[in-house]
mmCIF file of C-alpha atoms and ligand atoms in Angstrom:
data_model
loop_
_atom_site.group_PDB
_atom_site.id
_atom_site.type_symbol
_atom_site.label_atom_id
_atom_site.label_comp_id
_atom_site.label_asym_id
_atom_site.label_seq_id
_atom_site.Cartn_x
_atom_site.Cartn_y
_atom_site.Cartn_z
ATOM 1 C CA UNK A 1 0.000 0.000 0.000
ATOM 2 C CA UNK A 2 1.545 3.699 -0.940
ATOM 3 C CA UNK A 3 -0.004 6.968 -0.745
ATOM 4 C CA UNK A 4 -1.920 8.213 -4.276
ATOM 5 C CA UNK A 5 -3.600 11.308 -4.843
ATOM 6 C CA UNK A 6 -7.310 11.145 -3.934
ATOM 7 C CA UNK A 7 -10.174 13.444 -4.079
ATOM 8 C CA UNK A 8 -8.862 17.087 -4.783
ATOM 9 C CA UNK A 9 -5.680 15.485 -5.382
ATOM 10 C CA UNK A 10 -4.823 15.001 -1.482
ATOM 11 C CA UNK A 11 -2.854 12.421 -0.662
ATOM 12 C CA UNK A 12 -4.511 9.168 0.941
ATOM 13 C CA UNK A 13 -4.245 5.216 1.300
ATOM 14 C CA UNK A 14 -6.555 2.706 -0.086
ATOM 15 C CA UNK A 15 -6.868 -0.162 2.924
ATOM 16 C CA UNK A 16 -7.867 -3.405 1.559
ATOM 17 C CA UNK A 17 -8.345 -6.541 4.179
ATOM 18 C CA UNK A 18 -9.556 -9.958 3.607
ATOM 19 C CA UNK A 19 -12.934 -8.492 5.364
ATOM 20 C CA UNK A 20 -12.557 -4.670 4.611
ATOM 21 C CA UNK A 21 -11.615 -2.228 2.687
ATOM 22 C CA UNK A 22 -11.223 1.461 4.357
ATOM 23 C CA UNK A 23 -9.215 4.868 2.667
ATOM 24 C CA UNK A 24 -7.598 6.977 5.051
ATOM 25 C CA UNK A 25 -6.319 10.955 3.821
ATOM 26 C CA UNK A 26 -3.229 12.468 5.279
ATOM 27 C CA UNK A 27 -5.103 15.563 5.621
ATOM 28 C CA UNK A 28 -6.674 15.844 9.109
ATOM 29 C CA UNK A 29 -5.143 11.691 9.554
ATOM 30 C CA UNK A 30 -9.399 11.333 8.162
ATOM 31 C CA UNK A 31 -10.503 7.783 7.620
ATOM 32 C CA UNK A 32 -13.284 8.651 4.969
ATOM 33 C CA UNK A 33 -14.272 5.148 4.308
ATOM 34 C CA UNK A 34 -14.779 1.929 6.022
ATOM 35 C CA UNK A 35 -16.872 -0.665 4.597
ATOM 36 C CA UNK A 36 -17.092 -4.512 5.025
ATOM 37 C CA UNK A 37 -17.232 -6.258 1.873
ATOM 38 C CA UNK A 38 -20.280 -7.311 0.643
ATOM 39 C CA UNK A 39 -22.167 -4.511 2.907
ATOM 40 C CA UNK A 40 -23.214 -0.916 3.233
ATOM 41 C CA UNK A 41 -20.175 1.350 4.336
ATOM 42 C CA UNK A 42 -20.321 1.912 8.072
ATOM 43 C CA UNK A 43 -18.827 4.968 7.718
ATOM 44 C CA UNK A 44 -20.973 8.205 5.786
ATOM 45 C CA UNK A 45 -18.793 10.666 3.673
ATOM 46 C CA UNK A 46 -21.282 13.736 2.304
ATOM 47 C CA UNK A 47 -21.160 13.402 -1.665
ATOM 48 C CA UNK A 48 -20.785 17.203 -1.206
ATOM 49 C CA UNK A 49 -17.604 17.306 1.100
ATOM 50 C CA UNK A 50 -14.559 19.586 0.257
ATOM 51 C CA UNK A 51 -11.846 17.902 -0.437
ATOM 52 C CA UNK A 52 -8.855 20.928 -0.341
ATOM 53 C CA UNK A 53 -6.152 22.078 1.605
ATOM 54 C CA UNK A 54 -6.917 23.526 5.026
ATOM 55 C CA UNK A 55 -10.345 22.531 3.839
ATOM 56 C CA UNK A 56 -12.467 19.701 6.564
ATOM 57 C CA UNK A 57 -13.966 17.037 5.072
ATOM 58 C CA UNK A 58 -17.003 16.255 5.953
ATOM 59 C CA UNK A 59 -17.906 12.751 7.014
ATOM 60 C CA UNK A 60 -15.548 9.491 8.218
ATOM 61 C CA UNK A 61 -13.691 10.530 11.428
ATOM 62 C CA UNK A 62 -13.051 14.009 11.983
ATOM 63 C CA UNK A 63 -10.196 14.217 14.798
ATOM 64 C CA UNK A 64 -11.477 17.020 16.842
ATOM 65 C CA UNK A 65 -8.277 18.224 18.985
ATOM 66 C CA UNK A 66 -7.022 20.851 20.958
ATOM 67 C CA UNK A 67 -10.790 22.363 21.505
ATOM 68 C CA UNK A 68 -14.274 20.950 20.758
ATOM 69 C CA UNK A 69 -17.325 23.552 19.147
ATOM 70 C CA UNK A 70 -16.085 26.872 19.201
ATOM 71 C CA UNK A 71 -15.095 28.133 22.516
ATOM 72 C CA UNK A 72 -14.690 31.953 23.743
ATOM 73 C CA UNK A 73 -11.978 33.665 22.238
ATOM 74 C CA UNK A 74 -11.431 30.766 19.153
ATOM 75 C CA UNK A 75 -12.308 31.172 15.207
ATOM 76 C CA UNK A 76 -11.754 27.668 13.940
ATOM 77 C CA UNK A 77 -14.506 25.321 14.813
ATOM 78 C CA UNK A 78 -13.358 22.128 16.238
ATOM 79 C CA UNK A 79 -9.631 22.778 16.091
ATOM 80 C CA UNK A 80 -6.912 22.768 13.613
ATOM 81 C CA UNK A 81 -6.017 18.721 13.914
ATOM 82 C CA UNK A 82 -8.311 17.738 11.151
ATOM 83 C CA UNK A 83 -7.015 20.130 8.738
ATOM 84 C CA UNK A 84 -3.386 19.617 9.054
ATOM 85 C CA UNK A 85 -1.579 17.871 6.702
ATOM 86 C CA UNK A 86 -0.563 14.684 9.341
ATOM 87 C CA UNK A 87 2.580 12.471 8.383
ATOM 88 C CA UNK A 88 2.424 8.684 7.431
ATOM 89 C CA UNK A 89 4.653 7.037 9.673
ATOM 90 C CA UNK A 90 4.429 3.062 9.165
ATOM 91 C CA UNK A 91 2.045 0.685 7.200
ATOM 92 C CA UNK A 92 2.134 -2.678 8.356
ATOM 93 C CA UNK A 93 0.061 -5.606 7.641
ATOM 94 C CA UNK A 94 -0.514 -7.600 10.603
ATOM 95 C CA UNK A 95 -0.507 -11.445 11.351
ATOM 96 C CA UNK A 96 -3.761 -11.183 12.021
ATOM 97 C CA UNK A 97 -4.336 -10.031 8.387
ATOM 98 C CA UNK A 98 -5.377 -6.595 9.699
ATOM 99 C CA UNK A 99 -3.229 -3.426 8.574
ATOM 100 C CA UNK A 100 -2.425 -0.920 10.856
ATOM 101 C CA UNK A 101 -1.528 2.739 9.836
ATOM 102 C CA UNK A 102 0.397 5.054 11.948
ATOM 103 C CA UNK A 103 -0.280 8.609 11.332
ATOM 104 C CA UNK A 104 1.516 11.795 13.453
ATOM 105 C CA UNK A 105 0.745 15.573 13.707
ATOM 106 C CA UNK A 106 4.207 16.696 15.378
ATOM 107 C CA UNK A 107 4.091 19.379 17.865
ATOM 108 C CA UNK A 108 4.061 23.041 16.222
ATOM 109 C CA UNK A 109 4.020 26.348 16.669
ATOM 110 C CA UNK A 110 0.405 26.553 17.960
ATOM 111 C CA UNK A 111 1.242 23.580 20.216
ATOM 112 C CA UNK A 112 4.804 23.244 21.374
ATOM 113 C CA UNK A 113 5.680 20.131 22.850
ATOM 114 C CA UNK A 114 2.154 18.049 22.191
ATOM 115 C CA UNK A 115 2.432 16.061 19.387
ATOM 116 C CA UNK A 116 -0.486 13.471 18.295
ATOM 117 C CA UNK A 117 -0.227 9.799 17.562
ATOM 118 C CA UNK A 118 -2.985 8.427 15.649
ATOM 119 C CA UNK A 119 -3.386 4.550 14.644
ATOM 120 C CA UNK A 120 -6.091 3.175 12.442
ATOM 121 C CA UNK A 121 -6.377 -0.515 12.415
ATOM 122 C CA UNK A 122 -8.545 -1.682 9.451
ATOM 123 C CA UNK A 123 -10.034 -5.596 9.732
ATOM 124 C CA UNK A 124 -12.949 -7.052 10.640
ATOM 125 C CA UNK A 125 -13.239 -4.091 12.963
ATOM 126 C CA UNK A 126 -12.420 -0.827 12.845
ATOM 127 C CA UNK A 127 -10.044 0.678 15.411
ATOM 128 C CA UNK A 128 -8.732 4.258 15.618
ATOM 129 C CA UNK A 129 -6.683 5.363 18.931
ATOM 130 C CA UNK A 130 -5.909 9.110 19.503
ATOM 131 C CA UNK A 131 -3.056 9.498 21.428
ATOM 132 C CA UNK A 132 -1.987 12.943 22.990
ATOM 133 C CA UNK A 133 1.054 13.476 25.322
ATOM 134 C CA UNK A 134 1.851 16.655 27.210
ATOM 135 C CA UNK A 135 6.361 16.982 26.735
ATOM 136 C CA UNK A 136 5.898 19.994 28.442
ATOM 137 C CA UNK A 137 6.599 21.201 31.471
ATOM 138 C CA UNK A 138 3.317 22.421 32.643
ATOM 139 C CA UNK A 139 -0.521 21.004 32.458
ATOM 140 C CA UNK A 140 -1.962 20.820 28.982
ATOM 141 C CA UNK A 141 -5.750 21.606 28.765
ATOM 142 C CA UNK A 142 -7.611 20.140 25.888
ATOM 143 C CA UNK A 143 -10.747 18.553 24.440
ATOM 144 C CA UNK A 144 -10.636 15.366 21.676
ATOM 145 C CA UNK A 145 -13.640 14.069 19.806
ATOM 146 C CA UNK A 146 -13.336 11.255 17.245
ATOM 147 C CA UNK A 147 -16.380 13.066 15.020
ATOM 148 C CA UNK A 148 -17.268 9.833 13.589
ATOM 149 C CA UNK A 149 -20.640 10.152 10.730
ATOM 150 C CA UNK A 150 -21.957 6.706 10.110
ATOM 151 C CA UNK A 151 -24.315 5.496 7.468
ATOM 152 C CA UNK A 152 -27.809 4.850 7.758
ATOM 153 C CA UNK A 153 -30.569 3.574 5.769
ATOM 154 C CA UNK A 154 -33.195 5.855 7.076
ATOM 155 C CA UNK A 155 -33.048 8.482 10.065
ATOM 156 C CA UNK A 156 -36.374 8.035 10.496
ATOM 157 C CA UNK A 157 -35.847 3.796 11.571
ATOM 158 C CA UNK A 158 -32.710 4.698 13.229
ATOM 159 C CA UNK A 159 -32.320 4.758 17.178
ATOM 160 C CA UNK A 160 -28.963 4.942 19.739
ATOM 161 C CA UNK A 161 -29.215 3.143 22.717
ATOM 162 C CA UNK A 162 -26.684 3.077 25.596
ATOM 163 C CA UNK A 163 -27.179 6.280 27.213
ATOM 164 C CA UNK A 164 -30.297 6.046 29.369
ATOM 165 C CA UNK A 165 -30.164 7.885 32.657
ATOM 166 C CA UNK A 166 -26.807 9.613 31.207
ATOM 167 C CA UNK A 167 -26.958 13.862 31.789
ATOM 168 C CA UNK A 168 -26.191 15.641 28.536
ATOM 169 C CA UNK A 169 -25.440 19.095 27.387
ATOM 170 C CA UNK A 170 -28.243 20.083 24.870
ATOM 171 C CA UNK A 171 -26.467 22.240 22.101
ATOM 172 C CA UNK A 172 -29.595 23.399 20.680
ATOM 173 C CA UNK A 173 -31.036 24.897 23.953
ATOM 174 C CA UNK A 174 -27.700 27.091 25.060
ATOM 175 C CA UNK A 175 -26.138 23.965 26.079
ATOM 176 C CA UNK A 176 -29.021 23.368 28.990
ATOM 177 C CA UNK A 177 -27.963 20.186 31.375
ATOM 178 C CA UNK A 178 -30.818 17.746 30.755
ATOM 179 C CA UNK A 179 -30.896 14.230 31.080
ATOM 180 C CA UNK A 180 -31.578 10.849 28.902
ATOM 181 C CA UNK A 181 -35.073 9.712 29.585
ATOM 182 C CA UNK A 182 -35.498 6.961 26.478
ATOM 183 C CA UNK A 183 -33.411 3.613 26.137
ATOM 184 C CA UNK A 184 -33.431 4.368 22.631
ATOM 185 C CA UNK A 185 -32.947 8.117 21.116
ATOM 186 C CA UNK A 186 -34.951 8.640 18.050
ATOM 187 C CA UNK A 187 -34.379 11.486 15.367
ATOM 188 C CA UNK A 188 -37.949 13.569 14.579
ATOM 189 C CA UNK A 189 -36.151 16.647 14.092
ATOM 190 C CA UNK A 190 -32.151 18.398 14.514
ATOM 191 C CA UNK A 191 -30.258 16.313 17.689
ATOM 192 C CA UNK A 192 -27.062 17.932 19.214
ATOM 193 C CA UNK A 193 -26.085 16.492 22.752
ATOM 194 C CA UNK A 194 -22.919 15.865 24.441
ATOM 195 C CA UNK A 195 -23.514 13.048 27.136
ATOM 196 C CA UNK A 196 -21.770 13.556 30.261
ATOM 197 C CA UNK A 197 -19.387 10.783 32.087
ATOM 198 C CA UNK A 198 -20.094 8.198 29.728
ATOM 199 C CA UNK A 199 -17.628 5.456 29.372
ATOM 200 C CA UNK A 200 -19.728 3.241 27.672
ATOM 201 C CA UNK A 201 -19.956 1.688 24.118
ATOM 202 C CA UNK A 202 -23.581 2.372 22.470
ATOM 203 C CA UNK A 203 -25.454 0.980 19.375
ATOM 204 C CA UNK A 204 -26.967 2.513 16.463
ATOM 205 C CA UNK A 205 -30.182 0.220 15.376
ATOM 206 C CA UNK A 206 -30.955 0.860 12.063
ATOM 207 C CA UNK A 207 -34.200 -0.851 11.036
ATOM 208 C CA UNK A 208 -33.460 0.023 7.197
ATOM 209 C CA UNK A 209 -30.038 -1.358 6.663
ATOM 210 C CA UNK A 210 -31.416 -4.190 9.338
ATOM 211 C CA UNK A 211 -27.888 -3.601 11.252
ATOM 212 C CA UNK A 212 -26.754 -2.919 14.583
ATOM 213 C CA UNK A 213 -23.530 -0.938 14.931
ATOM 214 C CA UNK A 214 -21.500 -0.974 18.110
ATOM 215 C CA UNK A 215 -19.571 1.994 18.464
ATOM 216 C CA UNK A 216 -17.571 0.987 21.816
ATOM 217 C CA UNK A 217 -13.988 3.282 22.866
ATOM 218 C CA UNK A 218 -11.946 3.933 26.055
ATOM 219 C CA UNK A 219 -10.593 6.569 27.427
ATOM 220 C CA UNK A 220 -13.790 8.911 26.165
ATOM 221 C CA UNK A 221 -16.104 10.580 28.918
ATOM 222 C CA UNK A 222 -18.351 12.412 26.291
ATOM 223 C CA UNK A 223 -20.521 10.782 23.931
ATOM 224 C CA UNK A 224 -22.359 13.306 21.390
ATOM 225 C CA UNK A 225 -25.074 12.479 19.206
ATOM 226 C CA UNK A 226 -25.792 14.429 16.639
ATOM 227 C CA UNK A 227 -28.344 14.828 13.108
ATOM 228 C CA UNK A 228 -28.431 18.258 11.669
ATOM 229 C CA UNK A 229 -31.788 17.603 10.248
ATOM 230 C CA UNK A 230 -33.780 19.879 7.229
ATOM 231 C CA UNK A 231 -32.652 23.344 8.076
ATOM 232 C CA UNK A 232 -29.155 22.634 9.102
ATOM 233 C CA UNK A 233 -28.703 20.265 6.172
ATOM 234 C CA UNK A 234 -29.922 23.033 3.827
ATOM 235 C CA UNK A 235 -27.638 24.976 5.254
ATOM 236 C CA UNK A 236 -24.004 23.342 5.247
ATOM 237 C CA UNK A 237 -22.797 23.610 1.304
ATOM 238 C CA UNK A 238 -20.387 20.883 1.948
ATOM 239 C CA UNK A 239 -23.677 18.425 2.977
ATOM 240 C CA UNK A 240 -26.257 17.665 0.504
ATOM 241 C CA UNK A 241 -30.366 18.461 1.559
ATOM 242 C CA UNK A 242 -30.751 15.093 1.801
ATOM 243 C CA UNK A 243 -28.178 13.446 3.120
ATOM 244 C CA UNK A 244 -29.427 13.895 6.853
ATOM 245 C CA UNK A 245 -31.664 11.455 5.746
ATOM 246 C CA UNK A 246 -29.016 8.805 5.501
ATOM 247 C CA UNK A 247 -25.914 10.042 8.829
ATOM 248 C CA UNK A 248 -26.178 9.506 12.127
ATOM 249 C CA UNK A 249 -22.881 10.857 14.410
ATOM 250 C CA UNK A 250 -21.821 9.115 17.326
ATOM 251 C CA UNK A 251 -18.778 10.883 18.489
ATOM 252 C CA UNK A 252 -16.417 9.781 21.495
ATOM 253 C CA UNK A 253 -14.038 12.134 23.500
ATOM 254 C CA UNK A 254 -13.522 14.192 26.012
ATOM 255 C CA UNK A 255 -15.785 17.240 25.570
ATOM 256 C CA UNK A 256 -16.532 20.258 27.683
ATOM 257 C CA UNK A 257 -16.979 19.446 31.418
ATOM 258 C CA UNK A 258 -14.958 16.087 30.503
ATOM 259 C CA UNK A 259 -12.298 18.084 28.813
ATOM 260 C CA UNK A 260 -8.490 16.893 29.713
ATOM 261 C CA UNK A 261 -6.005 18.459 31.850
ATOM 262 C CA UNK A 262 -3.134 16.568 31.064
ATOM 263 C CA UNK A 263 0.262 17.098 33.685
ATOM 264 C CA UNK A 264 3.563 17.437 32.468
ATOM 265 C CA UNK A 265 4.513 14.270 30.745
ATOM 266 C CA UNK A 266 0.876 12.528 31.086
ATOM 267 C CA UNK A 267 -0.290 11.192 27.952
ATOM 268 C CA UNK A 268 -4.202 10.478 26.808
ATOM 269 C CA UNK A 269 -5.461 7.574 24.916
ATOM 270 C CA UNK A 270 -8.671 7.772 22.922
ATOM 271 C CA UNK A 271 -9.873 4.968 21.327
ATOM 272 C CA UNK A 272 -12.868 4.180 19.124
ATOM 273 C CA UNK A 273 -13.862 0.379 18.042
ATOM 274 C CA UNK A 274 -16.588 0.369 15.362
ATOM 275 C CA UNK A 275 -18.210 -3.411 14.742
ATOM 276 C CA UNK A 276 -21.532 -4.186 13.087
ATOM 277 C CA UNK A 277 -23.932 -6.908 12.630
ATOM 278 C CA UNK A 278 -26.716 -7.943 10.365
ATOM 279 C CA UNK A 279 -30.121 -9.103 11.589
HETATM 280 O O1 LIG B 301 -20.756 17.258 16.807
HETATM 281 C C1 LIG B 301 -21.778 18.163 16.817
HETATM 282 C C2 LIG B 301 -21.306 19.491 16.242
HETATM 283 O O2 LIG B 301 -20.619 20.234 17.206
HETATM 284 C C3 LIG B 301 -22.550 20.196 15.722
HETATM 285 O O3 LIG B 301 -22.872 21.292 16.527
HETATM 286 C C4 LIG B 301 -22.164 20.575 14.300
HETATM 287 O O4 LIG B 301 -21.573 21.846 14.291
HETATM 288 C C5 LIG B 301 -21.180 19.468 13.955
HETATM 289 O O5 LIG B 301 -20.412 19.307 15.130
HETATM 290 C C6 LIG B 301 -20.385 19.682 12.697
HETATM 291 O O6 LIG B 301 -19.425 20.666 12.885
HETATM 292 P P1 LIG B 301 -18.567 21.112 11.576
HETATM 293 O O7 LIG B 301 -17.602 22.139 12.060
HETATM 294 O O8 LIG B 301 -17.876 19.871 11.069
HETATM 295 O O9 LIG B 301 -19.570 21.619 10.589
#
């Protein structure tokens, strides 16, 4: 496997596994693609996305990283990690017929002395693992989100279970605390939440694809859930009107209240592990 030129002619890998096949761009370290063979990808990419320097791209696995949303005093929503051009460190294939690909974002002028790790394992599974560590000599504040989109058949027959009982920031009502009444979340209209001290995998039932995904992780406190809906749809150029139709996010990290304060030399491991199965 070497690098080509992809979409917008940025460089990326084509990932193909006796169960998979995934792509994975340099820019932003963004897996745009996972999909087991013979099934529906898992993972949504917007047939509208930019794909150009600086530019995000919109679907796969956004890394979210130093800051989540767009906090007082900041201009770039979500950070700068998924728009910088990350290096390709190693592909290997594994004995286990998995390949792994080890991706870095070495500490810069905006962040001296925190460089990010970032390994995508591509098999029957799908693993990504984040991995921030504070060289510094004083604590490191930050938030990470693995942004992940998946693909559904149908909003409408989708619902997320797993965070019953959970308290959630509700981004479309000034970020009011509420908390998680239903064991399944259904999508009538735009969803935004970040879910509060939540360790815990959850599953996306999607009666139209007839699958079950399991989005499980570790070392992530915040789960957010989100669907842009009609208006917002209508309103992102990089999203077609009807592609809310057919995403669901599920993000994991460590998001406002759960943000990270890292000590000097402490590091942080994020890590997402996306399975599905048919029924
Ligand atoms: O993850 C939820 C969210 O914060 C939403 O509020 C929405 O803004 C989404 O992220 C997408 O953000 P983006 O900057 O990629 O358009």
């Amino acid at each position: 496997m070497h690098v080509i030129n992809g979409r917008g002619g940025l460089p990326m890998l084509q990932i193909q596994t006796p169960w998979s096949a995934a792509e994975i761009y340099l820019q932003g370290a963004s897996v745009t693609h996972f999909q087991l063979h013979g099934e529906p990808p898992l993972l949504f990419l917007s047939e509208q996305s930019r794909f150009e320097k600086e530019a995000p791209i919109r679907g796969g696995i956004p890394i979210i990283f130093p800051w989540f949303g767009k906090p007082e005093g900041r201009t770039l929503q979500h950070g700068f990690a998924r728009i910088r051009n990350w290096e390709l460190v190693e592909v290997r294939k594994q004995t286990d017929g998995s390949v792994l690909v080890h991706l870095s974002l070495p500490a810069s002028a905006e962040l001296l002395a925190v460089p990010l790790e970032y390994y995508v394992t591509v098999g029957r599974t799908l693993m990504t693992e984040l991995v921030i560590t504070n060289f510094s000599d004083r604590e490191f504040h930050c938030e990470n989100c693995l942004h992940t989109y998946f693909t559904v058949g149908d909003i409408k027959q989708v619902s997320v279970a797993g965070l019953q009982g959970v308290e959630y920031l509700d981004s479309l009502d000034g970020r009011t605390r509420k908390q998680e009444m239903e064991n399944a979340i259904r999508f009538t209209g735009e969803v935004d939440r970040v879910y509060l001290n939540t360790p815990h995998a959850v599953e996306i039932h999607d009666a139209a694809l007839r699958r079950v995904i399991q989005v499980a992780k570790e070392g992530s406190a915040s789960t957010v859930v989100w669907n842009p809906w009609i208006a917002k749809a209508k309103a992102m150029a990089d999203f077609d009107d009807s592609e809310y139709q057919r995403m669901v996010c599920v993000e994991s990290g460590n998001c406002t209240e759960n943000a990270l304060h890292l000590a000097a030399g402490q590091e942080s491991r994020l890590k997402l592990i996306v399975s599905s199965a048919s029924f």
